[in-house]
């Protein structure tokens, strides 16, 4: 995981460059995602990503759906799989929610 080094407020927006990945579906269509966080859980590697839009205004207007992906390996090559098992998704989503609350100083539970 990348180390976050605090910068003066006015430099933060100018120096930001997102960590992007591009995935291709079965039909050959490409989709870009921004990696928000990465972590290990139960001996597996997971990524928390959101769909990426180059236009930051467009990205802010859209609902950011967090997608949890598991990093797998086959024949020495890594691949990403969407986590869709209910229990695994719940546990990993909860882990990322806690990490993101701390990292970005937000309250995802609405103050409850």
CSV table of N, CA and C in Angstrom, one decimal:
chain,number,residue,atom,x,y,z
A,1,UNK,N,0.8,-1.2,0.0
A,1,UNK,CA,0.0,0.0,0.0
A,1,UNK,C,0.9,1.2,0.0
A,2,UNK,N,0.4,2.3,-0.7
A,2,UNK,CA,1.2,3.5,-0.8
A,2,UNK,C,1.2,4.2,0.6
A,3,UNK,N,2.3,4.9,0.9
A,3,UNK,CA,2.4,5.7,2.1
A,3,UNK,C,1.8,7.1,1.7
A,4,UNK,N,1.0,7.6,2.6
A,4,UNK,CA,0.4,8.9,2.4
A,4,UNK,C,1.1,9.9,3.2
A,5,UNK,N,1.7,10.9,2.4
A,5,UNK,CA,2.4,12.0,3.1
A,5,UNK,C,1.6,13.2,3.0
A,6,UNK,N,1.3,13.8,4.1
A,6,UNK,CA,0.5,15.1,4.1
A,6,UNK,C,1.2,16.2,3.3
A,7,UNK,N,0.4,16.9,2.5
A,7,UNK,CA,1.0,18.1,1.8
A,7,UNK,C,0.2,19.3,2.2
A,8,UNK,N,0.8,20.5,1.9
A,8,UNK,CA,0.0,21.7,2.2
A,8,UNK,C,-1.3,21.6,1.3
A,9,UNK,N,-2.4,22.2,1.9
A,9,UNK,CA,-3.7,22.1,1.2
A,9,UNK,C,-3.7,22.5,-0.2
A,10,UNK,N,-3.1,23.6,-0.6
A,10,UNK,CA,-3.2,24.1,-2.0
A,10,UNK,C,-2.4,23.2,-2.9
A,11,UNK,N,-1.5,22.4,-2.5
A,11,UNK,CA,-0.7,21.5,-3.4
A,11,UNK,C,-1.4,20.1,-3.6
A,12,UNK,N,-2.4,19.8,-2.7
A,12,UNK,CA,-3.0,18.5,-2.7
A,12,UNK,C,-3.7,18.2,-4.1
A,13,UNK,N,-4.5,19.1,-4.5
A,13,UNK,CA,-5.3,18.9,-5.7
A,13,UNK,C,-4.4,18.9,-7.0
A,14,UNK,N,-3.4,19.8,-7.0
A,14,UNK,CA,-2.6,19.9,-8.2
A,14,UNK,C,-1.7,18.6,-8.4
A,15,UNK,N,-1.3,18.0,-7.3
A,15,UNK,CA,-0.3,16.9,-7.4
A,15,UNK,C,-1.0,15.5,-7.4
A,16,UNK,N,-2.3,15.5,-7.3
A,16,UNK,CA,-3.1,14.2,-7.2
A,16,UNK,C,-3.1,13.5,-8.6
A,17,UNK,N,-2.6,12.2,-8.5
A,17,UNK,CA,-2.8,11.4,-9.7
A,17,UNK,C,-3.4,10.1,-9.3
A,18,UNK,N,-4.5,9.7,-9.8
A,18,UNK,CA,-5.2,8.5,-9.3
A,18,UNK,C,-4.5,7.2,-9.8
A,19,UNK,N,-4.6,6.2,-9.0
A,19,UNK,CA,-4.1,4.9,-9.3
A,19,UNK,C,-5.2,4.2,-10.1
A,20,UNK,N,-4.9,4.1,-11.4
A,20,UNK,CA,-6.0,3.5,-12.3
A,20,UNK,C,-5.6,2.1,-12.8
A,21,UNK,N,-6.7,1.4,-13.0
A,21,UNK,CA,-6.6,0.1,-13.7
A,21,UNK,C,-7.6,0.0,-14.8
A,22,UNK,N,-7.3,-0.7,-15.9
A,22,UNK,CA,-8.3,-0.8,-17.0
A,22,UNK,C,-8.5,-2.3,-17.1
A,23,UNK,N,-9.8,-2.6,-17.1
A,23,UNK,CA,-10.2,-4.0,-17.2
A,23,UNK,C,-11.1,-4.2,-18.5
A,24,UNK,N,-11.0,-5.4,-19.1
A,24,UNK,CA,-11.7,-5.7,-20.3
A,24,UNK,C,-12.7,-6.8,-20.0
A,25,UNK,N,-13.9,-6.6,-20.4
A,25,UNK,CA,-15.0,-7.6,-20.2
A,25,UNK,C,-14.9,-8.7,-21.3
A,26,UNK,N,-15.8,-9.6,-21.2
A,26,UNK,CA,-15.9,-10.7,-22.2
A,26,UNK,C,-16.1,-10.3,-23.6
A,27,UNK,N,-16.8,-9.1,-23.8
A,27,UNK,CA,-17.1,-8.6,-25.1
A,27,UNK,C,-15.9,-7.7,-25.6
A,28,UNK,N,-14.9,-7.5,-24.9
A,28,UNK,CA,-13.7,-6.7,-25.3
A,28,UNK,C,-13.9,-5.2,-25.0
A,29,UNK,N,-14.9,-4.9,-24.2
A,29,UNK,CA,-15.1,-3.5,-23.9
A,29,UNK,C,-14.3,-3.2,-22.7
A,30,UNK,N,-13.6,-2.0,-22.7
A,30,UNK,CA,-12.7,-1.6,-21.6
A,30,UNK,C,-13.4,-0.7,-20.6
A,31,UNK,N,-13.0,-0.9,-19.4
A,31,UNK,CA,-13.5,0.0,-18.3
A,31,UNK,C,-12.4,0.4,-17.4
A,32,UNK,N,-12.4,1.7,-17.0
A,32,UNK,CA,-11.3,2.2,-16.1
A,32,UNK,C,-11.9,2.4,-14.7
A,33,UNK,N,-11.0,2.0,-13.8
A,33,UNK,CA,-11.4,2.1,-12.4
A,33,UNK,C,-10.2,2.8,-11.6
A,34,UNK,N,-10.6,3.5,-10.6
A,34,UNK,CA,-9.6,4.1,-9.7
A,34,UNK,C,-9.5,3.2,-8.4
A,35,UNK,N,-8.3,2.8,-8.1
A,35,UNK,CA,-8.1,2.0,-6.9
A,35,UNK,C,-8.1,2.9,-5.7
A,36,UNK,N,-9.1,2.7,-4.8
A,36,UNK,CA,-9.2,3.6,-3.6
A,36,UNK,C,-8.4,3.0,-2.5
A,37,UNK,N,-8.3,1.7,-2.4
A,37,UNK,CA,-7.5,1.0,-1.3
A,37,UNK,C,-7.3,-0.4,-1.7
A,38,UNK,N,-6.3,-1.0,-1.1
A,38,UNK,CA,-5.9,-2.4,-1.3
A,38,UNK,C,-5.5,-3.0,0.1
A,39,UNK,N,-5.9,-4.2,0.3
A,39,UNK,CA,-5.6,-4.8,1.6
A,39,UNK,C,-5.7,-6.3,1.5
A,40,UNK,N,-5.0,-7.0,2.5
A,40,UNK,CA,-5.1,-8.4,2.6
A,40,UNK,C,-6.1,-8.8,3.6
A,41,UNK,N,-6.9,-9.9,3.4
A,41,UNK,CA,-7.9,-10.3,4.3
A,41,UNK,C,-8.0,-11.8,4.1
A,42,UNK,N,-7.9,-12.6,5.2
A,42,UNK,CA,-7.9,-14.1,5.2
A,42,UNK,C,-7.0,-14.7,4.0
A,43,UNK,N,-5.8,-14.2,4.0
A,43,UNK,CA,-4.8,-14.7,3.0
A,43,UNK,C,-5.2,-14.4,1.6
A,44,UNK,N,-6.0,-13.5,1.3
A,44,UNK,CA,-6.4,-13.1,0.0
A,44,UNK,C,-6.1,-11.6,-0.2
A,45,UNK,N,-5.8,-11.1,-1.4
A,45,UNK,CA,-5.6,-9.7,-1.6
A,45,UNK,C,-6.8,-9.1,-2.3
A,46,UNK,N,-7.3,-8.0,-1.8
A,46,UNK,CA,-8.5,-7.3,-2.3
A,46,UNK,C,-8.2,-5.9,-2.7
A,47,UNK,N,-9.0,-5.4,-3.7
A,47,UNK,CA,-8.9,-4.0,-4.1
A,47,UNK,C,-10.3,-3.4,-3.9
A,48,UNK,N,-10.4,-2.2,-3.4
A,48,UNK,CA,-11.6,-1.4,-3.4
A,48,UNK,C,-11.5,-0.4,-4.5
A,49,UNK,N,-12.3,-0.4,-5.5
A,49,UNK,CA,-12.2,0.4,-6.7
A,49,UNK,C,-13.6,1.1,-7.0
A,50,UNK,N,-13.5,2.2,-7.7
A,50,UNK,CA,-14.7,2.9,-8.2
A,50,UNK,C,-14.5,3.2,-9.7
A,51,UNK,N,-15.6,3.3,-10.4
A,51,UNK,CA,-15.5,3.6,-11.8
A,51,UNK,C,-14.8,5.0,-12.0
A,52,UNK,N,-14.0,5.1,-13.0
A,52,UNK,CA,-13.2,6.3,-13.2
A,52,UNK,C,-13.8,7.1,-14.4
A,53,UNK,N,-13.9,8.4,-14.2
A,53,UNK,CA,-14.2,9.3,-15.2
A,53,UNK,C,-13.1,10.4,-15.3
A,54,UNK,N,-12.6,10.7,-16.5
A,54,UNK,CA,-11.6,11.7,-16.6
A,54,UNK,C,-12.0,13.1,-16.2
A,55,UNK,N,-13.3,13.4,-16.4
A,55,UNK,CA,-13.8,14.7,-16.0
A,55,UNK,C,-14.2,14.6,-14.6
A,56,UNK,N,-13.5,15.3,-13.7
A,56,UNK,CA,-13.7,15.3,-12.3
A,56,UNK,C,-15.1,15.8,-11.9
A,57,UNK,N,-15.7,16.7,-12.7
A,57,UNK,CA,-17.0,17.2,-12.4
A,57,UNK,C,-18.0,16.0,-12.6
A,58,UNK,N,-17.8,15.3,-13.7
A,58,UNK,CA,-18.7,14.2,-14.0
A,58,UNK,C,-18.6,13.1,-12.9
A,59,UNK,N,-17.4,12.9,-12.4
A,59,UNK,CA,-17.2,11.9,-11.4
A,59,UNK,C,-17.8,12.3,-10.1
A,60,UNK,N,-17.8,13.5,-9.8
A,60,UNK,CA,-18.4,14.0,-8.5
A,60,UNK,C,-20.0,13.9,-8.6
A,61,UNK,N,-20.5,14.1,-9.8
A,61,UNK,CA,-22.0,14.1,-10.0
A,61,UNK,C,-22.5,12.7,-9.9
A,62,UNK,N,-21.7,11.7,-10.2
A,62,UNK,CA,-22.2,10.3,-10.2
A,62,UNK,C,-22.1,9.7,-8.8
A,63,UNK,N,-23.0,8.7,-8.6
A,63,UNK,CA,-22.8,8.0,-7.3
A,63,UNK,C,-21.6,7.1,-7.4
A,64,UNK,N,-20.8,7.2,-6.5
A,64,UNK,CA,-19.5,6.3,-6.5
A,64,UNK,C,-19.9,5.0,-5.9
A,65,UNK,N,-20.0,4.0,-6.7
A,65,UNK,CA,-20.3,2.6,-6.3
A,65,UNK,C,-18.9,1.9,-6.0
A,66,UNK,N,-18.7,1.6,-4.8
A,66,UNK,CA,-17.5,0.9,-4.4
A,66,UNK,C,-17.6,-0.5,-4.9
A,67,UNK,N,-16.6,-1.0,-5.6
A,67,UNK,CA,-16.6,-2.4,-6.1
A,67,UNK,C,-15.4,-3.1,-5.4
A,68,UNK,N,-15.7,-4.2,-4.9
A,68,UNK,CA,-14.6,-5.0,-4.2
A,68,UNK,C,-14.2,-6.1,-5.1
A,69,UNK,N,-12.9,-6.2,-5.4
A,69,UNK,CA,-12.3,-7.2,-6.3
A,69,UNK,C,-11.2,-8.0,-5.6
A,70,UNK,N,-11.2,-9.3,-5.8
A,70,UNK,CA,-10.2,-10.2,-5.3
A,70,UNK,C,-9.1,-10.4,-6.3
A,71,UNK,N,-7.9,-10.3,-5.9
A,71,UNK,CA,-6.7,-10.6,-6.8
A,71,UNK,C,-6.4,-12.1,-6.7
A,72,UNK,N,-6.5,-12.7,-7.9
A,72,UNK,CA,-6.1,-14.1,-8.0
A,72,UNK,C,-4.9,-14.3,-8.9
A,73,UNK,N,-4.5,-15.5,-8.9
A,73,UNK,CA,-3.3,-15.8,-9.7
A,73,UNK,C,-3.5,-17.2,-10.4
A,74,UNK,N,-3.2,-17.2,-11.7
A,74,UNK,CA,-3.4,-18.5,-12.5
A,74,UNK,C,-2.2,-18.5,-13.5
A,75,UNK,N,-1.5,-19.6,-13.4
A,75,UNK,CA,-0.3,-19.8,-14.3
A,75,UNK,C,0.7,-18.6,-14.2
A,76,UNK,N,0.8,-18.1,-13.0
A,76,UNK,CA,1.8,-17.1,-12.8
A,76,UNK,C,1.3,-15.7,-13.1
A,77,UNK,N,0.1,-15.5,-13.6
A,77,UNK,CA,-0.4,-14.2,-14.0
A,77,UNK,C,-1.6,-13.8,-13.0
A,78,UNK,N,-1.6,-12.6,-12.6
A,78,UNK,CA,-2.6,-12.0,-11.8
A,78,UNK,C,-3.9,-11.7,-12.6
A,79,UNK,N,-5.0,-11.9,-12.0
A,79,UNK,CA,-6.3,-11.4,-12.5
A,79,UNK,C,-7.2,-10.9,-11.4
A,80,UNK,N,-8.2,-10.2,-11.8
A,80,UNK,CA,-9.1,-9.6,-10.8
A,80,UNK,C,-10.5,-10.3,-11.0
A,81,UNK,N,-11.1,-10.6,-9.9
A,81,UNK,CA,-12.4,-11.2,-9.8
A,81,UNK,C,-13.3,-10.4,-8.9
A,82,UNK,N,-14.6,-10.1,-9.4
A,82,UNK,CA,-15.5,-9.3,-8.6
A,82,UNK,C,-16.0,-10.3,-7.4
A,83,UNK,N,-16.0,-9.8,-6.2
A,83,UNK,CA,-16.4,-10.5,-5.1
A,83,UNK,C,-17.9,-10.5,-5.1
A,84,UNK,N,-18.5,-11.7,-5.2
A,84,UNK,CA,-20.0,-11.7,-5.2
A,84,UNK,C,-20.6,-12.7,-4.2
A,85,UNK,N,-19.8,-13.4,-3.5
A,85,UNK,CA,-20.3,-14.3,-2.4
A,85,UNK,C,-20.8,-13.4,-1.2
A,86,UNK,N,-22.0,-13.6,-0.7
A,86,UNK,CA,-22.6,-12.7,0.3
A,86,UNK,C,-21.7,-12.5,1.5
A,87,UNK,N,-21.3,-13.6,2.1
A,87,UNK,CA,-20.5,-13.5,3.4
A,87,UNK,C,-19.1,-12.9,3.1
A,88,UNK,N,-18.5,-13.3,2.1
A,88,UNK,CA,-17.1,-12.7,1.8
A,88,UNK,C,-17.3,-11.2,1.5
A,89,UNK,N,-18.3,-10.9,0.7
A,89,UNK,CA,-18.5,-9.5,0.3
A,89,UNK,C,-18.8,-8.6,1.6
A,90,UNK,N,-19.6,-9.1,2.5
A,90,UNK,CA,-20.0,-8.4,3.7
A,90,UNK,C,-18.7,-8.2,4.5
A,91,UNK,N,-17.9,-9.2,4.8
A,91,UNK,CA,-16.8,-9.1,5.6
A,91,UNK,C,-15.7,-8.2,5.0
A,92,UNK,N,-15.4,-8.3,3.7
A,92,UNK,CA,-14.4,-7.5,3.1
A,92,UNK,C,-14.9,-6.1,3.0
A,93,UNK,N,-16.1,-5.9,2.7
A,93,UNK,CA,-16.7,-4.5,2.6
A,93,UNK,C,-16.6,-3.8,3.9
A,94,UNK,N,-16.9,-4.5,5.0
A,94,UNK,CA,-16.8,-3.9,6.3
A,94,UNK,C,-15.4,-3.5,6.7
A,95,UNK,N,-14.4,-4.4,6.3
A,95,UNK,CA,-13.0,-4.1,6.5
A,95,UNK,C,-12.6,-2.8,5.8
A,96,UNK,N,-13.0,-2.7,4.5
A,96,UNK,CA,-12.7,-1.5,3.7
A,96,UNK,C,-13.4,-0.3,4.3
A,97,UNK,N,-14.6,-0.4,4.7
A,97,UNK,CA,-15.3,0.7,5.3
A,97,UNK,C,-14.6,1.3,6.5
A,98,UNK,N,-14.1,0.4,7.4
A,98,UNK,CA,-13.4,0.8,8.5
A,98,UNK,C,-12.1,1.5,8.1
A,99,UNK,N,-11.4,0.9,7.2
A,99,UNK,CA,-10.1,1.5,6.7
A,99,UNK,C,-10.3,2.9,6.1
A,100,UNK,N,-11.4,3.0,5.2
A,100,UNK,CA,-11.6,4.3,4.6
A,100,UNK,C,-12.1,5.3,5.5
A,101,UNK,N,-12.8,5.0,6.5
A,101,UNK,CA,-13.2,5.9,7.6
A,101,UNK,C,-12.0,6.5,8.2
A,102,UNK,N,-11.0,5.7,8.6
A,102,UNK,CA,-9.8,6.2,9.2
A,102,UNK,C,-9.0,7.0,8.2
A,103,UNK,N,-8.8,6.4,7.0
A,103,UNK,CA,-7.9,7.1,6.0
A,103,UNK,C,-8.4,8.4,5.6
A,104,UNK,N,-9.7,8.6,5.4
A,104,UNK,CA,-10.2,9.8,4.9
A,104,UNK,C,-11.0,10.6,6.0
A,105,UNK,N,-11.0,10.1,7.2
A,105,UNK,CA,-11.7,10.8,8.3
A,105,UNK,C,-13.1,11.1,8.0
A,106,UNK,N,-13.9,10.0,7.6
A,106,UNK,CA,-15.3,10.2,7.3
A,106,UNK,C,-16.1,9.2,8.1
A,107,UNK,N,-17.4,9.5,8.2
A,107,UNK,CA,-18.3,8.6,9.0
A,107,UNK,C,-19.2,8.0,8.0
A,108,UNK,N,-19.0,6.7,7.7
A,108,UNK,CA,-19.9,6.0,6.8
A,108,UNK,C,-21.2,5.5,7.4
A,109,UNK,N,-21.3,5.6,8.7
A,109,UNK,CA,-22.5,5.1,9.4
A,109,UNK,C,-23.4,6.3,9.7
A,110,UNK,N,-23.2,7.4,9.2
A,110,UNK,CA,-24.1,8.6,9.5
A,110,UNK,C,-24.2,9.0,10.9
A,111,UNK,N,-23.1,8.8,11.7
A,111,UNK,CA,-23.1,9.3,13.1
A,111,UNK,C,-23.8,8.3,14.0
A,112,UNK,N,-24.1,7.1,13.6
A,112,UNK,CA,-24.7,6.1,14.5
A,112,UNK,C,-23.8,5.4,15.4
